[in-house]
């Protein structure tokens, strides 16, 4: 459950290889329901509960034996989180845990690590969500994982309120803010040595498409690369247009057109600060990482972790 949508992935593991069985996405737009105090309210709770029930039933129909449900920062940071979770449990029989800060980065890194393969060497992972930017770097496992308040939706609300498109001065101040927030992560990545940078998330996928990468219908196996120079031009293009016009551009969905500019600024500044000419776009992200983690720890004693809730489908 993220700020923009509920995403379902049903998958099987065959000899250590993840094989998707079914996937679905339901629009939530939770961030738009948040009040000034951050509370999401009853409407959000109803949307989440409906989405959980729909995903639960679809997973069962696809033959899933376990259901792993989790929410990201938009729910974790809500003052009324407990009320939201209680509503979901009462209406669906399914608990809704949240991923702690940094855990999403670890799961996305695991997915990118398996997707890129060991030949890629040490990895740096960037994942732009609605509320936070996830950063991780390492080899077999991340040496560090960070969660920064640089999500595309969060920055759009905080910096562009009432401005569509924003004034150039506001955009420049946002750039400086992003640079400051990135400083520690950039230093730690540089200190960890050379690595291959892989990016995940819908935001990066849409930006890559805007910059000329193959569309989603071409399939997940098609190589996709995002160049920093192309992205810089894309930032200028997005900054000149209001959200409805951005939605007409290749790759930019209507649901994310409002926050596309802020996401592009974060992506561009991250690449610039890290000195990257290009990054590889990974079709796998946190969903795949959670399933891979479950598969790889299934035979270990003890719980997988308090952030992860496993429910037999018959018990939902």
Short mmCIF file of C-alpha atoms in Angstrom, two decimals:
data_model
loop_
_atom_site.label_atom_id
_atom_site.label_comp_id
_atom_site.label_asym_id
_atom_site.label_seq_id
_atom_site.Cartn_x
_atom_site.Cartn_y
_atom_site.Cartn_z
CA UNK A 1 0.00 0.00 0.00
CA UNK A 2 1.75 3.16 -1.21
CA UNK A 3 0.79 6.79 -1.47
CA UNK A 4 -0.46 6.47 -5.05
CA UNK A 5 -1.64 2.90 -5.40
CA UNK A 6 -2.09 -0.58 -4.02
CA UNK A 7 0.16 -2.98 -5.89
CA UNK A 8 -0.34 -6.74 -5.92
CA UNK A 9 2.21 -9.27 -7.08
CA UNK A 10 1.52 -13.02 -7.00
CA UNK A 11 4.64 -15.03 -7.68
CA UNK A 12 6.12 -18.48 -7.38
CA UNK A 13 9.72 -19.47 -6.76
CA UNK A 14 11.08 -22.19 -9.00
CA UNK A 15 14.63 -23.29 -8.12
CA UNK A 16 15.36 -19.86 -6.70
CA UNK A 17 13.99 -17.99 -9.72
CA UNK A 18 11.03 -15.66 -9.15
CA UNK A 19 8.20 -16.33 -11.60
CA UNK A 20 5.32 -13.82 -11.65
CA UNK A 21 1.87 -15.41 -11.76
CA UNK A 22 -0.38 -12.34 -11.60
CA UNK A 23 -0.14 -8.64 -10.84
CA UNK A 24 -2.57 -5.78 -10.40
CA UNK A 25 -2.61 -2.16 -9.38
CA UNK A 26 -5.43 -0.13 -7.84
CA UNK A 27 -5.28 3.64 -7.55
CA UNK A 28 -5.45 4.97 -3.98
CA UNK A 29 -4.12 8.57 -3.98
CA UNK A 30 -3.85 8.51 -0.20
CA UNK A 31 -1.65 11.59 0.00
CA UNK A 32 -4.40 13.73 -1.50
CA UNK A 33 -6.67 12.73 1.40
CA UNK A 34 -4.23 13.76 4.12
CA UNK A 35 -5.13 16.75 6.26
CA UNK A 36 -2.69 19.43 7.33
CA UNK A 37 -1.84 17.39 10.41
CA UNK A 38 -1.07 14.35 8.25
CA UNK A 39 -4.12 12.34 9.30
CA UNK A 40 -5.50 10.25 6.45
CA UNK A 41 -9.04 9.84 7.78
CA UNK A 42 -11.94 7.50 7.18
CA UNK A 43 -11.99 7.87 3.39
CA UNK A 44 -8.40 6.65 3.20
CA UNK A 45 -9.11 3.78 5.59
CA UNK A 46 -12.03 2.70 3.41
CA UNK A 47 -9.92 2.84 0.25
CA UNK A 48 -7.16 0.79 1.85
CA UNK A 49 -9.59 -1.80 3.23
CA UNK A 50 -11.30 -2.17 -0.15
CA UNK A 51 -7.93 -2.57 -1.86
CA UNK A 52 -6.70 -5.13 0.68
CA UNK A 53 -9.87 -7.19 0.26
CA UNK A 54 -9.64 -7.03 -3.53
CA UNK A 55 -5.96 -8.01 -3.56
CA UNK A 56 -6.58 -10.79 -1.02
CA UNK A 57 -9.33 -12.31 -3.15
CA UNK A 58 -7.36 -11.99 -6.37
CA UNK A 59 -4.30 -13.58 -4.79
CA UNK A 60 -6.42 -16.48 -3.54
CA UNK A 61 -7.91 -16.98 -7.01
CA UNK A 62 -4.39 -17.04 -8.47
CA UNK A 63 -3.47 -19.89 -6.13
CA UNK A 64 -1.40 -18.02 -3.57
CA UNK A 65 -0.73 -19.87 -0.32
CA UNK A 66 0.55 -16.92 1.68
CA UNK A 67 -0.32 -13.25 1.73
CA UNK A 68 2.25 -10.64 2.70
CA UNK A 69 0.80 -7.19 3.21
CA UNK A 70 2.65 -4.02 4.10
CA UNK A 71 2.23 -0.25 3.90
CA UNK A 72 4.89 2.35 3.17
CA UNK A 73 5.62 5.78 4.64
CA UNK A 74 2.27 7.38 3.80
CA UNK A 75 0.58 5.09 6.34
CA UNK A 76 3.55 4.72 8.70
CA UNK A 77 3.81 8.48 9.24
CA UNK A 78 0.06 9.15 9.60
CA UNK A 79 -0.97 10.18 13.14
CA UNK A 80 -4.09 8.01 12.77
CA UNK A 81 -2.16 4.94 11.61
CA UNK A 82 -3.55 2.73 14.40
CA UNK A 83 -7.11 3.62 13.40
CA UNK A 84 -6.36 2.81 9.76
CA UNK A 85 -4.86 -0.53 10.68
CA UNK A 86 -7.77 -1.39 12.95
CA UNK A 87 -10.28 -0.62 10.20
CA UNK A 88 -8.43 -2.83 7.73
CA UNK A 89 -8.22 -5.72 10.20
CA UNK A 90 -11.90 -5.50 11.15
CA UNK A 91 -13.12 -5.32 7.56
CA UNK A 92 -10.76 -7.79 5.90
CA UNK A 93 -9.27 -10.02 8.60
CA UNK A 94 -5.82 -9.00 7.34
CA UNK A 95 -3.27 -7.08 9.39
CA UNK A 96 -1.56 -4.11 7.74
CA UNK A 97 2.01 -3.77 9.06
CA UNK A 98 4.28 -0.94 7.93
CA UNK A 99 7.81 -1.10 6.60
CA UNK A 100 10.19 0.66 9.04
CA UNK A 101 12.44 3.42 7.65
CA UNK A 102 15.25 1.88 5.62
CA UNK A 103 13.59 -1.54 5.38
CA UNK A 104 11.98 -0.65 2.07
CA UNK A 105 15.44 0.30 0.79
CA UNK A 106 16.78 -3.10 1.88
CA UNK A 107 13.97 -4.97 0.14
CA UNK A 108 14.32 -2.94 -3.06
CA UNK A 109 18.09 -3.54 -2.95
CA UNK A 110 17.51 -7.28 -2.65
CA UNK A 111 15.26 -7.21 -5.71
CA UNK A 112 17.77 -5.16 -7.71
CA UNK A 113 20.62 -7.42 -6.59
CA UNK A 114 18.85 -10.54 -7.87
CA UNK A 115 17.75 -8.82 -11.06
CA UNK A 116 21.18 -7.39 -11.92
CA UNK A 117 23.06 -10.59 -11.02
CA UNK A 118 26.39 -11.03 -9.30
CA UNK A 119 28.31 -10.03 -12.43
CA UNK A 120 27.14 -6.45 -11.95
CA UNK A 121 29.38 -6.21 -8.88
CA UNK A 122 28.62 -3.81 -6.00
CA UNK A 123 25.33 -1.95 -6.40
CA UNK A 124 23.87 1.41 -5.50
CA UNK A 125 20.05 1.44 -5.35
CA UNK A 126 17.79 4.49 -5.70
CA UNK A 127 14.00 4.27 -5.32
CA UNK A 128 11.78 7.36 -5.41
CA UNK A 129 8.43 6.82 -3.71
CA UNK A 130 5.60 9.17 -2.97
CA UNK A 131 6.88 10.05 0.51
CA UNK A 132 10.55 9.10 0.61
CA UNK A 133 13.67 8.40 -1.40
CA UNK A 134 15.23 5.02 -0.57
CA UNK A 135 18.99 4.65 -0.94
CA UNK A 136 21.11 1.54 -0.39
CA UNK A 137 24.57 0.42 -1.43
CA UNK A 138 26.63 -2.72 -1.04
CA UNK A 139 27.51 -6.03 -2.62
CA UNK A 140 25.68 -9.19 -1.57
CA UNK A 141 23.76 -7.21 1.05
CA UNK A 142 23.54 -3.45 1.54
CA UNK A 143 26.35 -1.96 3.62
CA UNK A 144 23.90 0.79 4.47
CA UNK A 145 20.29 1.68 3.71
CA UNK A 146 18.75 5.13 4.12
CA UNK A 147 15.27 6.57 3.80
CA UNK A 148 15.20 10.31 3.03
CA UNK A 149 12.18 12.67 3.05
CA UNK A 150 12.50 13.30 -0.68
CA UNK A 151 9.43 11.55 -2.08
CA UNK A 152 7.89 13.02 -5.22
CA UNK A 153 4.46 13.54 -3.67
CA UNK A 154 5.82 14.95 -0.41
CA UNK A 155 7.99 17.55 -2.17
CA UNK A 156 5.17 18.52 -4.51
CA UNK A 157 2.88 19.28 -1.55
CA UNK A 158 5.56 21.06 0.45
CA UNK A 159 7.16 23.12 -2.32
CA UNK A 160 4.70 23.54 -5.19
CA UNK A 161 1.43 24.14 -3.34
CA UNK A 162 -0.72 26.46 -5.47
CA UNK A 163 1.88 26.62 -8.25
CA UNK A 164 1.43 24.60 -11.41
CA UNK A 165 3.98 24.92 -12.86
CA UNK A 166 6.13 26.37 -10.04
CA UNK A 167 8.08 29.59 -10.31
CA UNK A 168 11.75 29.20 -11.36
CA UNK A 169 12.94 30.57 -8.00
CA UNK A 170 10.94 27.92 -6.15
CA UNK A 171 12.36 25.20 -8.35
CA UNK A 172 15.89 26.42 -7.68
CA UNK A 173 15.32 26.46 -3.92
CA UNK A 174 14.01 22.91 -4.17
CA UNK A 175 17.17 21.86 -5.97
CA UNK A 176 19.32 23.27 -3.17
CA UNK A 177 17.14 21.56 -0.58
CA UNK A 178 17.49 18.20 -2.35
CA UNK A 179 21.25 18.63 -2.57
CA UNK A 180 21.44 19.22 1.18
CA UNK A 181 19.29 16.20 2.01
CA UNK A 182 21.37 14.00 -0.28
CA UNK A 183 24.77 15.06 1.06
CA UNK A 184 25.27 12.30 3.63
CA UNK A 185 24.05 9.53 1.32
CA UNK A 186 26.29 10.77 -1.49
CA UNK A 187 29.30 10.83 0.83
CA UNK A 188 28.65 7.27 2.03
CA UNK A 189 28.19 5.98 -1.51
CA UNK A 190 31.43 7.61 -2.64
CA UNK A 191 33.23 6.16 0.39
CA UNK A 192 31.97 2.66 -0.43
CA UNK A 193 33.80 2.63 -3.77
CA UNK A 194 32.77 2.06 -7.41
CA UNK A 195 29.40 0.46 -8.03
CA UNK A 196 26.71 -0.06 -10.63
CA UNK A 197 23.71 2.19 -9.99
CA UNK A 198 20.28 0.66 -10.44
CA UNK A 199 17.02 2.56 -10.03
CA UNK A 200 13.57 1.22 -9.26
CA UNK A 201 10.05 2.62 -8.73
CA UNK A 202 7.30 3.86 -10.98
CA UNK A 203 8.75 7.37 -10.89
CA UNK A 204 12.06 6.28 -12.40
CA UNK A 205 10.30 4.05 -14.92
CA UNK A 206 8.13 6.91 -16.15
CA UNK A 207 11.08 9.30 -16.34
CA UNK A 208 13.06 6.75 -18.32
CA UNK A 209 10.17 6.38 -20.76
CA UNK A 210 9.96 10.17 -21.10
CA UNK A 211 13.66 10.16 -21.93
CA UNK A 212 13.31 7.56 -24.67
CA UNK A 213 13.38 4.15 -22.97
CA UNK A 214 11.19 1.36 -24.30
CA UNK A 215 7.54 1.39 -23.15
CA UNK A 216 6.27 -1.11 -20.57
CA UNK A 217 4.48 -3.14 -23.23
CA UNK A 218 7.89 -4.12 -24.61
CA UNK A 219 8.29 -6.34 -21.56
CA UNK A 220 10.53 -6.40 -18.47
CA UNK A 221 13.49 -8.05 -20.22
CA UNK A 222 14.19 -5.10 -22.52
CA UNK A 223 17.23 -3.13 -21.24
CA UNK A 224 16.33 0.37 -20.12
CA UNK A 225 18.82 3.12 -19.31
CA UNK A 226 18.27 6.67 -18.05
CA UNK A 227 20.90 9.27 -18.95
CA UNK A 228 21.61 12.31 -16.81
CA UNK A 229 21.69 14.72 -19.77
CA UNK A 230 18.36 13.45 -21.07
CA UNK A 231 16.92 13.74 -17.58
CA UNK A 232 18.15 17.31 -17.26
CA UNK A 233 16.27 18.24 -20.43
CA UNK A 234 13.22 16.39 -19.10
CA UNK A 235 13.27 18.50 -15.92
CA UNK A 236 13.16 21.64 -18.05
CA UNK A 237 10.33 20.21 -20.14
CA UNK A 238 8.26 19.23 -17.09
CA UNK A 239 8.92 22.57 -15.37
CA UNK A 240 7.42 24.46 -18.30
CA UNK A 241 4.10 22.59 -18.25
CA UNK A 242 1.13 22.30 -15.89
CA UNK A 243 0.16 18.81 -14.73
CA UNK A 244 -2.57 18.21 -17.39
CA UNK A 245 -0.05 18.92 -20.15
CA UNK A 246 2.62 16.73 -18.57
CA UNK A 247 0.18 13.83 -18.66
CA UNK A 248 0.29 14.02 -22.48
CA UNK A 249 4.03 13.31 -22.53
CA UNK A 250 5.38 9.78 -23.15
CA UNK A 251 5.42 7.73 -19.97
CA UNK A 252 3.86 10.31 -17.64
CA UNK A 253 0.58 9.03 -16.25
CA UNK A 254 -2.28 11.30 -15.26
CA UNK A 255 -2.11 10.03 -11.68
CA UNK A 256 1.56 11.02 -11.35
CA UNK A 257 1.70 14.07 -13.59
CA UNK A 258 1.38 16.45 -10.66
CA UNK A 259 4.41 15.05 -8.87
CA UNK A 260 6.48 14.16 -11.94
CA UNK A 261 8.51 17.38 -11.78
CA UNK A 262 9.53 16.95 -8.14
CA UNK A 263 10.46 13.32 -8.82
CA UNK A 264 12.54 14.39 -11.80
CA UNK A 265 14.39 16.99 -9.73
CA UNK A 266 15.28 14.40 -7.08
CA UNK A 267 16.39 11.88 -9.72
CA UNK A 268 18.47 14.45 -11.59
CA UNK A 269 20.15 15.84 -8.48
CA UNK A 270 20.94 12.36 -7.20
CA UNK A 271 22.60 11.43 -10.49
CA UNK A 272 24.48 14.74 -10.65
CA UNK A 273 25.74 14.53 -7.07
CA UNK A 274 26.87 10.95 -7.60
CA UNK A 275 28.61 11.85 -10.86
CA UNK A 276 26.56 9.39 -12.91
CA UNK A 277 26.20 9.60 -16.67
CA UNK A 278 23.48 6.96 -16.71
CA UNK A 279 21.67 4.41 -14.53
CA UNK A 280 20.05 1.04 -15.23
CA UNK A 281 16.28 0.86 -14.74
CA UNK A 282 15.20 -2.26 -12.86
CA UNK A 283 11.63 -3.54 -13.35
CA UNK A 284 11.71 -5.18 -9.91
CA UNK A 285 11.22 -3.22 -6.70
CA UNK A 286 10.08 -3.68 -3.11
CA UNK A 287 7.28 -6.18 -3.89
CA UNK A 288 9.73 -8.57 -5.51
CA UNK A 289 12.21 -7.95 -2.71
CA UNK A 290 9.67 -8.91 -0.04
CA UNK A 291 8.83 -12.16 -1.83
CA UNK A 292 12.50 -13.00 -2.43
CA UNK A 293 13.24 -12.36 1.24
CA UNK A 294 10.41 -14.69 2.25
CA UNK A 295 11.66 -17.43 -0.10
CA UNK A 296 15.27 -17.11 1.04
CA UNK A 297 14.46 -17.12 4.78
CA UNK A 298 11.62 -19.67 4.73
CA UNK A 299 13.72 -22.44 6.29
CA UNK A 300 15.42 -20.30 8.92
CA UNK A 301 14.26 -20.55 12.54
CA UNK A 302 12.43 -17.64 14.11
CA UNK A 303 10.20 -14.94 12.58
CA UNK A 304 11.18 -13.13 9.40
CA UNK A 305 10.79 -9.81 11.22
CA UNK A 306 8.11 -7.69 12.89
CA UNK A 307 7.57 -5.69 9.70
CA UNK A 308 6.39 -8.76 7.78
CA UNK A 309 3.07 -10.46 8.30
CA UNK A 310 2.46 -13.82 6.63
CA UNK A 311 -1.16 -15.01 6.47
CA UNK A 312 -2.27 -18.41 5.12
CA UNK A 313 -4.86 -17.63 2.49
CA UNK A 314 -7.42 -19.82 4.20
CA UNK A 315 -7.09 -17.73 7.35
CA UNK A 316 -7.86 -14.40 5.77
#
